[in-house]
Coordinates of C-alpha atoms and ligand atoms in Angstrom, one line a residue:
M1 CA 88.7 146.7 -50.0
N2 CA 91.5 148.8 -51.3
S3 CA 91.4 147.2 -54.7
V4 CA 87.7 147.8 -54.9
S5 CA 88.0 151.5 -54.3
N6 CA 91.0 151.7 -56.7
K7 CA 88.8 150.1 -59.3
A8 CA 86.0 152.6 -58.7
I9 CA 88.4 155.5 -59.1
A10 CA 89.8 154.0 -62.3
K11 CA 86.3 153.6 -63.7
M12 CA 85.5 157.2 -62.8
K13 CA 88.7 158.4 -64.5
L14 CA 87.7 156.4 -67.6
R15 CA 84.3 158.0 -67.7
Q16 CA 86.0 161.3 -67.6
S17 CA 88.4 160.5 -70.3
I18 CA 85.6 159.2 -72.4
K19 CA 83.7 162.4 -71.9
V20 CA 86.7 164.2 -73.2
M21 CA 86.3 162.0 -76.3
G22 CA 82.8 163.4 -76.5
V23 CA 80.8 160.4 -75.3
S24 CA 78.1 161.6 -73.0
A25 CA 77.9 158.8 -70.4
W26 CA 78.7 155.3 -69.7
G27 CA 75.1 154.4 -69.8
A28 CA 74.7 154.1 -66.1
S29 CA 72.3 157.0 -65.8
A30 CA 70.3 155.8 -68.8
S31 CA 69.8 152.3 -67.3
L32 CA 68.8 153.8 -64.0
L33 CA 66.2 156.0 -65.7
L34 CA 64.9 153.0 -67.6
A35 CA 64.7 150.9 -64.4
C36 CA 62.6 153.7 -62.8
L37 CA 60.4 153.9 -65.9
C38 CA 59.9 150.2 -65.7
M39 CA 59.0 150.3 -62.0
L40 CA 56.4 152.9 -62.9
T41 CA 55.0 151.2 -65.9
G42 CA 55.4 147.6 -64.7
C43 CA 57.4 146.5 -67.7
N44 CA 59.8 143.7 -66.8
S45 CA 61.5 143.0 -70.0
K46 CA 65.2 143.7 -70.3
P47 CA 66.3 146.7 -72.3
A48 CA 67.4 145.9 -75.9
A49 CA 71.0 145.0 -76.2
F50 CA 73.4 144.8 -79.1
Q51 CA 74.6 141.3 -79.9
V52 CA 78.3 140.6 -79.9
N53 CA 79.7 139.7 -83.3
E54 CA 80.6 136.2 -82.3
A55 CA 80.6 135.1 -85.9
Y56 CA 83.5 137.5 -86.6
I57 CA 85.4 136.3 -83.5
R58 CA 85.1 132.8 -84.8
A59 CA 86.3 133.9 -88.3
V60 CA 89.3 135.7 -86.9
E61 CA 90.3 132.7 -84.7
Y62 CA 89.9 130.4 -87.7
K63 CA 91.9 132.6 -90.0
A64 CA 94.7 132.8 -87.5
D65 CA 95.2 129.1 -87.9
V66 CA 93.6 127.6 -91.0
T67 CA 95.3 124.3 -90.4
K68 CA 92.7 123.7 -87.7
P69 CA 89.6 123.5 -89.8
Q70 CA 87.4 122.8 -86.8
M71 CA 87.0 125.3 -84.1
R72 CA 90.1 126.2 -82.2
D73 CA 90.3 124.8 -78.8
A74 CA 89.2 126.9 -75.8
S75 CA 92.8 127.8 -74.8
T76 CA 93.5 129.7 -78.0
R77 CA 90.2 131.6 -78.2
L78 CA 89.4 135.0 -76.9
S79 CA 88.5 134.6 -73.3
T80 CA 85.0 135.6 -72.0
A81 CA 86.7 138.4 -70.1
Q82 CA 88.3 139.7 -73.3
I83 CA 85.0 139.6 -75.2
K84 CA 83.2 141.3 -72.4
N85 CA 85.9 144.0 -72.4
V86 CA 85.3 144.6 -76.1
S87 CA 81.6 144.9 -75.5
E88 CA 82.1 147.4 -72.7
V89 CA 84.4 149.6 -74.8
L90 CA 82.0 149.5 -77.6
E91 CA 79.1 150.4 -75.4
G92 CA 81.1 153.3 -74.0
L93 CA 81.7 154.6 -77.5
F94 CA 78.3 153.9 -79.2
G95 CA 75.8 153.4 -76.4
T96 CA 72.9 150.9 -76.6
P97 CA 70.0 150.3 -79.0
D98 CA 67.8 152.4 -76.7
K99 CA 70.3 155.1 -76.1
P100 CA 72.9 155.6 -78.9
N101 CA 76.1 157.6 -78.4
L102 CA 78.6 159.0 -80.8
P103 CA 82.3 158.7 -80.0
G104 CA 83.8 162.2 -80.0
G105 CA 86.9 163.6 -81.5
V106 CA 86.7 161.7 -84.7
G107 CA 84.4 164.0 -86.7
L108 CA 81.2 162.0 -86.3
E109 CA 79.2 164.6 -84.4
S110 CA 79.1 166.8 -87.5
F111 CA 78.3 163.9 -89.8
L112 CA 75.5 162.1 -87.9
S113 CA 72.8 163.9 -86.0
M114 CA 72.1 162.7 -82.4
R115 CA 68.6 164.0 -82.8
K116 CA 68.0 161.8 -85.9
L117 CA 69.6 158.8 -84.2
S118 CA 67.3 159.1 -81.2
V119 CA 64.2 159.1 -83.4
A120 CA 65.4 156.1 -85.4
A121 CA 66.7 154.2 -82.3
G122 CA 64.9 152.9 -79.3
P123 CA 61.6 151.1 -78.8
V124 CA 58.5 152.0 -80.9
I125 CA 56.9 154.9 -79.1
Y126 CA 54.1 157.1 -80.4
T127 CA 53.7 160.7 -79.4
G128 CA 50.0 160.7 -80.1
D129 CA 47.2 158.7 -81.5
D130 CA 48.5 159.1 -85.0
Q131 CA 48.4 155.7 -86.6
N132 CA 50.9 156.8 -89.3
S133 CA 54.5 156.6 -88.4
N134 CA 54.4 160.4 -88.5
G135 CA 53.5 160.3 -84.8
L136 CA 56.6 158.2 -83.9
E137 CA 58.8 159.6 -81.3
S138 CA 61.4 156.8 -81.4
G139 CA 61.7 153.3 -82.8
L140 CA 61.6 154.0 -86.6
Y141 CA 64.3 151.4 -87.2
R142 CA 62.8 148.8 -85.0
R143 CA 59.4 149.3 -86.6
H144 CA 60.5 149.2 -90.2
C145 CA 63.9 147.4 -90.5
A146 CA 64.8 145.3 -87.5
H147 CA 62.7 142.2 -88.3
C148 CA 64.9 141.7 -91.4
H149 CA 68.2 143.5 -90.5
G150 CA 68.2 142.8 -86.8
V151 CA 68.4 145.2 -83.9
T152 CA 72.2 145.1 -84.1
G153 CA 72.2 145.5 -87.9
D154 CA 73.6 142.1 -88.2
G155 CA 71.1 141.0 -90.9
H156 CA 69.7 138.4 -88.5
G157 CA 66.3 139.6 -87.7
P158 CA 63.6 136.9 -87.2
T159 CA 62.6 137.0 -90.8
A160 CA 66.1 136.8 -92.2
Q161 CA 66.6 133.1 -92.5
F162 CA 63.6 132.7 -94.8
L163 CA 64.7 135.3 -97.3
N164 CA 66.9 134.9 -100.4
P165 CA 69.1 136.9 -100.7
Y166 CA 69.6 137.4 -96.9
P167 CA 69.1 140.9 -95.6
R168 CA 72.3 142.9 -95.4
D169 CA 74.6 142.7 -92.4
Y170 CA 75.6 146.3 -92.1
R171 CA 78.5 145.5 -89.7
K172 CA 81.0 144.9 -92.4
G173 CA 80.4 148.5 -93.6
Q174 CA 80.1 147.3 -97.2
F175 CA 77.2 148.4 -99.5
K176 CA 76.4 147.4 -103.0
F177 CA 74.4 150.0 -104.8
K178 CA 75.9 153.4 -104.9
L179 CA 77.2 156.0 -107.3
T180 CA 80.4 156.7 -105.3
D181 CA 82.5 153.8 -106.7
A182 CA 84.8 154.8 -109.5
D183 CA 88.2 153.9 -111.0
G184 CA 88.2 150.5 -109.5
A185 CA 87.9 151.7 -105.9
F186 CA 84.9 151.0 -103.7
K187 CA 83.8 154.0 -101.5
K188 CA 81.3 154.3 -98.8
P189 CA 77.8 155.1 -100.0
S190 CA 76.7 158.7 -99.7
K191 CA 73.5 159.5 -97.8
K192 CA 72.0 160.2 -101.2
D193 CA 72.8 156.6 -102.3
L194 CA 71.2 155.2 -99.2
N195 CA 68.2 157.4 -99.7
H196 CA 68.0 156.0 -103.3
V197 CA 67.9 152.4 -101.9
L198 CA 65.2 153.4 -99.4
M199 CA 63.1 155.1 -102.1
E200 CA 63.4 152.3 -104.7
G201 CA 63.9 149.2 -102.5
I202 CA 66.0 146.5 -104.1
P203 CA 63.9 145.0 -106.9
G204 CA 64.0 141.2 -107.1
T205 CA 64.8 140.9 -103.3
S206 CA 62.6 141.3 -100.2
M207 CA 64.1 144.8 -99.5
P208 CA 61.0 147.0 -99.9
S209 CA 60.7 150.6 -100.9
F210 CA 60.2 153.1 -98.0
R211 CA 58.8 155.8 -100.2
V212 CA 55.8 156.0 -97.8
L213 CA 58.0 157.4 -95.1
T214 CA 58.5 161.1 -94.9
E215 CA 61.8 162.6 -95.9
P216 CA 62.8 163.4 -92.3
E217 CA 62.0 159.9 -91.3
R218 CA 64.2 158.4 -94.1
S219 CA 66.9 160.8 -93.2
S220 CA 66.8 159.7 -89.6
I221 CA 66.9 156.0 -90.5
I222 CA 69.8 156.6 -92.9
D223 CA 71.9 158.2 -90.1
Y224 CA 71.0 155.2 -88.0
V225 CA 72.1 152.7 -90.6
V226 CA 75.4 154.5 -91.0
Y227 CA 75.7 154.5 -87.2
L228 CA 75.1 150.8 -87.1
A229 CA 77.7 150.2 -89.9
I230 CA 80.4 152.3 -88.2
R231 CA 79.6 150.7 -84.8
G232 CA 79.9 147.2 -86.5
Q233 CA 83.2 148.1 -88.2
T234 CA 84.6 149.4 -85.0
E235 CA 83.6 146.2 -83.3
R236 CA 85.5 144.3 -85.9
A237 CA 88.5 146.5 -85.4
L238 CA 88.4 146.0 -81.7
I239 CA 88.1 142.2 -82.1
D240 CA 91.1 142.2 -84.4
A241 CA 93.0 144.3 -81.8
A242 CA 91.9 142.1 -78.9
Y243 CA 93.0 139.0 -80.9
L244 CA 96.4 140.4 -81.6
L245 CA 96.8 141.2 -78.0
A246 CA 95.6 137.8 -76.9
S247 CA 97.8 135.9 -79.3
D248 CA 100.9 137.9 -78.4
N249 CA 102.9 135.5 -76.3
S250 CA 105.1 138.1 -74.7
E251 CA 103.7 139.0 -71.3
I252 CA 102.5 142.6 -71.6
P253 CA 103.4 144.4 -68.3
D254 CA 100.4 144.8 -66.0
N255 CA 98.1 143.3 -68.5
P256 CA 98.0 139.6 -67.5
N257 CA 94.4 139.3 -68.7
K258 CA 95.3 141.0 -72.0
L259 CA 92.3 143.4 -71.9
L260 CA 92.1 146.0 -74.6
V261 CA 91.1 148.7 -72.1
R262 CA 92.2 148.0 -68.5
F263 CA 89.3 149.7 -66.8
D264 CA 90.8 149.2 -63.3
S265 CA 94.2 150.5 -63.9
D266 CA 96.1 153.7 -64.5
E267 CA 96.7 152.6 -68.1
A268 CA 93.0 153.1 -68.9
S269 CA 93.4 156.5 -70.6
N270 CA 96.4 155.2 -72.6
D271 CA 94.4 152.2 -73.7
L272 CA 91.6 154.5 -74.7
D273 CA 94.0 156.6 -76.9
Y274 CA 94.8 153.4 -78.6
V275 CA 91.1 152.7 -79.2
R276 CA 90.7 156.1 -80.6
E277 CA 93.4 155.4 -83.1
L278 CA 91.5 152.3 -84.2
L279 CA 88.4 154.5 -84.8
T280 CA 89.9 156.9 -87.2
P281 CA 90.4 154.6 -90.2
V282 CA 86.9 153.3 -89.7
V283 CA 85.2 156.7 -89.6
L284 CA 87.2 158.7 -92.1
P285 CA 86.1 156.9 -95.3
W286 CA 82.5 157.6 -94.2
T287 CA 82.9 161.3 -93.3
N288 CA 85.6 162.2 -95.8
N289 CA 86.4 165.1 -93.5
G290 CA 82.9 166.3 -93.4
T291 CA 81.7 166.1 -97.0
G292 CA 80.8 162.4 -96.9
S293 CA 81.4 160.2 -99.9
V294 CA 80.8 162.1 -103.2
Q295 CA 78.9 160.5 -106.0
R296 CA 80.7 160.4 -109.3
T297 CA 79.4 162.3 -112.3
I298 CA 78.6 160.1 -115.2
E299 CA 78.5 161.9 -118.4
E300 CA 75.5 161.6 -120.5
A301 CA 75.3 158.6 -122.8
P302 CA 76.7 159.4 -126.3
A303 CA 74.2 159.8 -129.1
G304 CA 73.2 156.4 -130.6
W305 CA 74.4 154.5 -127.5
N306 CA 71.4 152.1 -127.9
S307 CA 71.5 151.8 -131.7
A308 CA 71.6 148.4 -133.3
E309 CA 75.3 148.8 -134.1
S310 CA 76.0 149.7 -130.5
V311 CA 74.1 146.7 -129.2
E312 CA 76.2 144.5 -131.6
R313 CA 79.4 146.1 -130.3
G314 CA 78.2 145.4 -126.8
R315 CA 77.5 141.7 -127.7
Q316 CA 81.0 141.3 -129.0
L317 CA 82.6 142.9 -126.0
F318 CA 80.6 140.7 -123.7
F319 CA 82.5 137.7 -125.0
Q320 CA 85.9 139.4 -125.3
S321 CA 88.6 139.3 -122.6
K322 CA 88.5 143.1 -122.2
A323 CA 85.0 142.9 -120.7
N324 CA 84.9 139.2 -119.9
C325 CA 81.2 139.2 -118.9
F326 CA 80.5 135.8 -120.3
S327 CA 82.9 134.1 -117.9
C328 CA 80.5 134.7 -115.1
H329 CA 77.2 135.5 -116.8
G330 CA 77.6 132.6 -119.2
Q331 CA 77.5 132.1 -122.9
T332 CA 73.8 133.0 -123.1
G333 CA 73.8 135.5 -120.2
V334 CA 71.6 133.4 -117.9
G335 CA 74.2 133.6 -115.1
D336 CA 75.6 130.1 -115.4
G337 CA 79.2 130.9 -116.3
Q338 CA 80.5 130.7 -112.7
T339 CA 78.6 128.6 -110.2
N340 CA 81.0 128.6 -107.3
L341 CA 80.9 132.3 -106.3
F342 CA 80.0 133.7 -102.9
D343 CA 79.6 137.2 -101.5
N344 CA 81.9 138.7 -99.0
W345 CA 79.5 138.1 -96.1
T346 CA 79.5 134.4 -96.8
V347 CA 83.2 134.0 -97.7
E348 CA 84.0 135.0 -94.1
H349 CA 82.6 131.7 -92.9
L350 CA 83.9 129.4 -95.5
G351 CA 86.8 127.2 -94.8
N352 CA 89.3 124.9 -96.4
K353 CA 89.4 121.2 -96.5
P354 CA 91.8 119.8 -93.9
G355 CA 95.3 120.0 -95.3
D356 CA 94.5 122.8 -97.8
A357 CA 96.5 125.9 -97.3
A358 CA 94.4 129.1 -97.6
G359 CA 93.7 129.9 -101.2
S360 CA 95.3 126.8 -102.7
G361 CA 92.2 124.7 -103.0
P362 CA 90.6 123.6 -106.3
D363 CA 88.4 126.7 -106.4
G364 CA 91.3 129.2 -106.3
E365 CA 90.4 132.1 -104.0
I366 CA 87.5 130.4 -102.3
A367 CA 89.3 127.3 -101.5
G368 CA 87.7 124.4 -99.9
I369 CA 84.2 123.1 -99.3
P370 CA 81.9 125.6 -97.8
E371 CA 79.8 123.1 -95.8
Y372 CA 83.0 122.0 -94.1
F373 CA 83.4 125.1 -92.1
Y374 CA 79.8 125.9 -91.7
H375 CA 78.8 123.7 -88.8
N376 CA 76.7 123.5 -85.7
E377 CA 78.6 126.0 -83.7
L378 CA 78.2 128.7 -86.3
A379 CA 74.5 127.9 -86.6
Q380 CA 74.2 128.4 -82.9
I381 CA 75.7 131.9 -83.0
G382 CA 73.3 133.0 -85.6
V383 CA 75.2 132.5 -88.9
V384 CA 72.9 131.7 -91.7
P385 CA 73.7 128.8 -93.9
P386 CA 76.0 129.8 -96.8
R387 CA 74.4 130.2 -100.2
N388 CA 76.0 130.5 -103.6
L389 CA 75.9 133.9 -105.2
K390 CA 74.7 133.4 -108.8
P391 CA 75.8 135.9 -111.4
R392 CA 72.6 137.7 -112.4
N393 CA 70.5 136.1 -115.1
L394 CA 70.6 139.0 -117.5
R395 CA 67.7 137.7 -119.6
L396 CA 65.2 138.5 -116.8
G397 CA 65.7 142.2 -116.9
N398 CA 65.8 142.4 -113.1
Y399 CA 68.3 145.0 -111.9
R400 CA 68.7 145.3 -108.2
G401 CA 70.6 148.5 -108.3
G402 CA 68.0 150.1 -110.6
R403 CA 67.0 149.8 -114.2
R404 CA 67.9 153.3 -115.5
P405 CA 70.7 153.0 -118.1
I406 CA 72.9 155.1 -115.8
D407 CA 72.4 152.5 -113.0
I408 CA 73.6 149.7 -115.2
Y409 CA 76.5 151.8 -116.5
Q410 CA 77.5 152.3 -112.9
R411 CA 77.2 148.6 -112.1
I412 CA 79.4 147.7 -115.1
T413 CA 82.1 150.3 -114.6
G414 CA 81.9 150.7 -110.8
G415 CA 81.2 147.1 -109.8
I416 CA 79.1 145.7 -107.0
E417 CA 81.0 145.9 -103.7
G418 CA 80.9 142.7 -101.6
T419 CA 80.4 140.5 -104.6
P420 CA 82.7 139.2 -107.4
M421 CA 81.0 141.5 -109.9
P422 CA 84.0 143.7 -110.9
G423 CA 84.1 147.4 -111.8
N424 CA 85.6 147.4 -115.3
T425 CA 88.1 150.2 -115.7
K426 CA 89.4 149.1 -119.0
L427 CA 86.4 150.0 -121.1
T428 CA 86.1 153.3 -122.9
Q429 CA 83.0 155.3 -122.1
E430 CA 81.5 154.3 -125.5
E431 CA 82.2 150.6 -124.9
G432 CA 80.6 150.9 -121.4
W433 CA 77.4 152.3 -122.9
S434 CA 77.4 149.6 -125.7
L435 CA 77.5 147.0 -122.9
V436 CA 74.5 148.7 -121.2
A437 CA 72.7 148.6 -124.5
Y438 CA 73.5 144.9 -125.0
V439 CA 72.5 144.0 -121.5
M440 CA 69.3 145.9 -121.8
S441 CA 68.5 144.2 -125.1
L442 CA 68.9 140.7 -123.7
P443 CA 65.4 140.3 -122.1
Y444 CA 63.8 141.3 -125.4
E445 CA 65.6 138.7 -127.5
A446 CA 63.1 136.0 -128.7
V447 CA 65.0 133.2 -126.9
S448 CA 64.5 135.1 -123.6
R449 CA 60.7 134.5 -123.7
P450 CA 59.6 131.5 -121.8
K451 CA 58.6 128.6 -124.0
T452 CA 55.4 128.2 -122.1
A453 CA 54.4 131.8 -122.5
P454 CA 50.6 132.1 -122.4
V455 CA 48.9 132.6 -125.8
F456 CA 46.5 135.4 -125.4
Q457 CA 43.1 135.3 -127.0
G458 CA 43.1 136.6 -130.5
V459 CA 46.9 136.8 -130.7
G460 CA 49.0 134.3 -132.7
T461 CA 46.3 131.6 -132.9
S462 CA 43.7 131.1 -135.5
K463 CA 41.2 128.3 -135.3
Ligands
LIG501 C1 61.6 142.2 -95.6 C2 62.9 142.3 -95.3 C3 63.6 143.7 -95.3 C4 63.2 144.8 -94.6 C5 61.9 145.0 -93.8 C6 64.2 145.8 -94.8 N1 65.2 145.3 -95.6 FE1 66.9 146.3 -96.2 N2 67.5 144.6 -97.2 C7 66.8 143.5 -97.3 C8 67.5 142.5 -98.1 C9 67.1 141.1 -98.5 C10 68.7 143.2 -98.6 C11 69.8 142.7 -99.4 C12 69.6 142.8 -100.9 C13 70.9 142.4 -101.7 O1 71.9 142.0 -101.1 O2 70.8 142.4 -102.9 C14 68.6 144.5 -98.0 C15 69.6 145.5 -98.1 C16 69.6 146.8 -97.5 C17 70.6 147.7 -97.7 C18 71.9 147.6 -98.5 C19 71.8 148.3 -99.8 C20 73.1 148.3 -100.6 O3 73.3 149.1 -101.4 O4 73.9 147.4 -100.3 C21 70.2 148.8 -96.9 C22 71.0 150.1 -96.7 C23 69.0 148.5 -96.3 N3 68.6 147.2 -96.7 C24 68.3 149.3 -95.5 C25 67.0 149.0 -94.9 C26 66.3 149.9 -94.0 C27 66.9 151.2 -93.5 C28 65.2 149.3 -93.7 C29 64.0 149.8 -92.9 C30 63.6 151.2 -93.2 C31 65.2 148.0 -94.4 N4 66.3 147.9 -95.1 C32 64.1 147.1 -94.3 C33 65.6 143.1 -96.7 C34 64.9 144.0 -95.9
LIG502 C1 83.6 137.6 -111.7 C2 82.3 137.4 -112.2 C3 81.5 138.5 -112.9 C4 82.0 139.1 -114.0 C5 83.3 139.0 -114.8 C6 80.9 140.0 -114.4 N1 79.8 139.9 -113.5 FE1 78.1 140.9 -113.6 N2 77.5 140.1 -111.8 C7 78.2 139.1 -111.2 C8 77.5 138.7 -110.0 C9 77.9 137.7 -109.0 C10 76.4 139.6 -109.9 C11 75.3 139.6 -108.9 C12 75.6 140.5 -107.8 C13 74.5 140.6 -106.7 O1 73.7 139.7 -106.6 O2 74.5 141.6 -106.0 C14 76.4 140.4 -111.1 C15 75.4 141.3 -111.5 C16 75.4 141.9 -112.7 C17 74.3 142.8 -113.1 C18 73.0 143.1 -112.3 C19 73.1 144.5 -111.7 C20 71.9 144.8 -110.8 O3 71.7 146.0 -110.6 O4 71.2 143.9 -110.4 C21 74.6 143.2 -114.4 C22 73.7 144.1 -115.3 C23 75.9 142.6 -114.7 N3 76.3 141.9 -113.7 C24 76.5 142.9 -115.9 C25 77.8 142.5 -116.2 C26 78.5 142.8 -117.4 C27 78.0 143.6 -118.5 C28 79.8 142.3 -117.2 C29 81.0 142.5 -118.2 C30 81.4 143.8 -118.3 C31 79.8 141.6 -116.0 N4 78.6 141.7 -115.4 C32 80.9 140.9 -115.5 C33 79.4 138.5 -111.5 C34 80.2 139.0 -112.6

């Protein structure tokens, strides 16, 4: 009896301390309200829940001991109680898919708007009979994005497995197409960058343009994508911390179950301070103390950047070690220079052959045989089968990050985060633009035309 009431008191304390952090509630009142609503409306489906990032848990366990290529045995894994604890902490900080929260005290309230989040989150509910999304009260994300990107933002919506490339898993917090990356460093995308992706879509992939949405709708969804990314990164940080705790053999006083936040103990508020420390390095790169990431300014292309001489200089650079483009994109630019590349989302689930130390395999960084680590258990927790990332075929003229010369300049000098495509910091501005000119000329070279190109009536044939 006594321990039950102690537990209740501790939970109450925790709620209070979380309120101090700025989190509005532990979700209890929300679920009560939902239950009432359901009683009235007769719905009996469970409220939407975020999925635990089990794939990351497996990856962390695996990396802690790469000599065991198969799954670690149950005794050395995070326990069910530890995983549940991480989920509870995460829910306290970020709420649920129907009722998002923002953890306070880390500068998020001024960076993301609760009002926008609530329009983007939740089930699809219309305010009126407006068939356009303009009448939407909530559920923008679930209506437009979740079938590909998943309710959790894990990139595992029901459509995902059929798409190539797979929809993005936001939880790693890495984004590809942005004007914030410079000087060899990857930054978080600015909201402007995300809006650009929503306006243009990602050509050559299934990611559509959302130009048809209104500006306020896009802006709400953007806040929600950032929220999902920060939530996902926090989850990863919590899993890392839980794992450190779990694999620490020394008996931590009063923490026999090795829980990150001991809800039913006086240590709860200390534990929570620790959690807050984990949040800061996740949040700061996004908020940049309020300004958000800043796009770099790319000076205008020098006159004559796309002249024949410039194209020729670009062609030479393409094959020189300074630019080294051919090593991946191939001698002819069709993307066959490197055939064993993977993106960061996939690398996480690749493993080594038994006996290989990490990184010492025949493929260098990505040691080992991918299929070896991708197995049944990963498939069951929703990890999609790994696919090779091909360097782009530059003869097709398909540029995912945009086909304006400035977009391509940014890809070459800023790189593409999450992929092996490097940001080249050695090139002079002029050389960078020459490479843009060369890349953009490739689709127009005679050899780029398909041999079976249709012959149009009256053109090229005379009978
Ligand atoms: C039909 C499937 C599909 C739908 C619907 C979809 N996406 Fe995507 N999205 C993708 C794919 C595929 C990618 C990955 C493209 C790549 O990696 O090159 C992607 C990537 C992204 C990215 C990453 C961009 C970057 O720079 O890395 C963002 C952000 C994004 N989507 C947001 C959204 C939002 C917001 C919605 C809803 C308004 C949405 N997507 C709807 C398929 C989809
Ligand atoms: C280490 C391998 C590697 C090197 C070196 C490399 N690339 Fe790439 N590049 C890639 C990969 C992989 C992609 C595809 C990324 C993706 O799918 O998101 C890519 C994509 C591209 C794209 C397409 C951008 C878009 O918006 O779709 C261009 C253009 C490009 N590279 C040009 C270059 C040029 C020019 C160089 C030399 C300065 C270069 N690359 C060097 C691997 C490389």
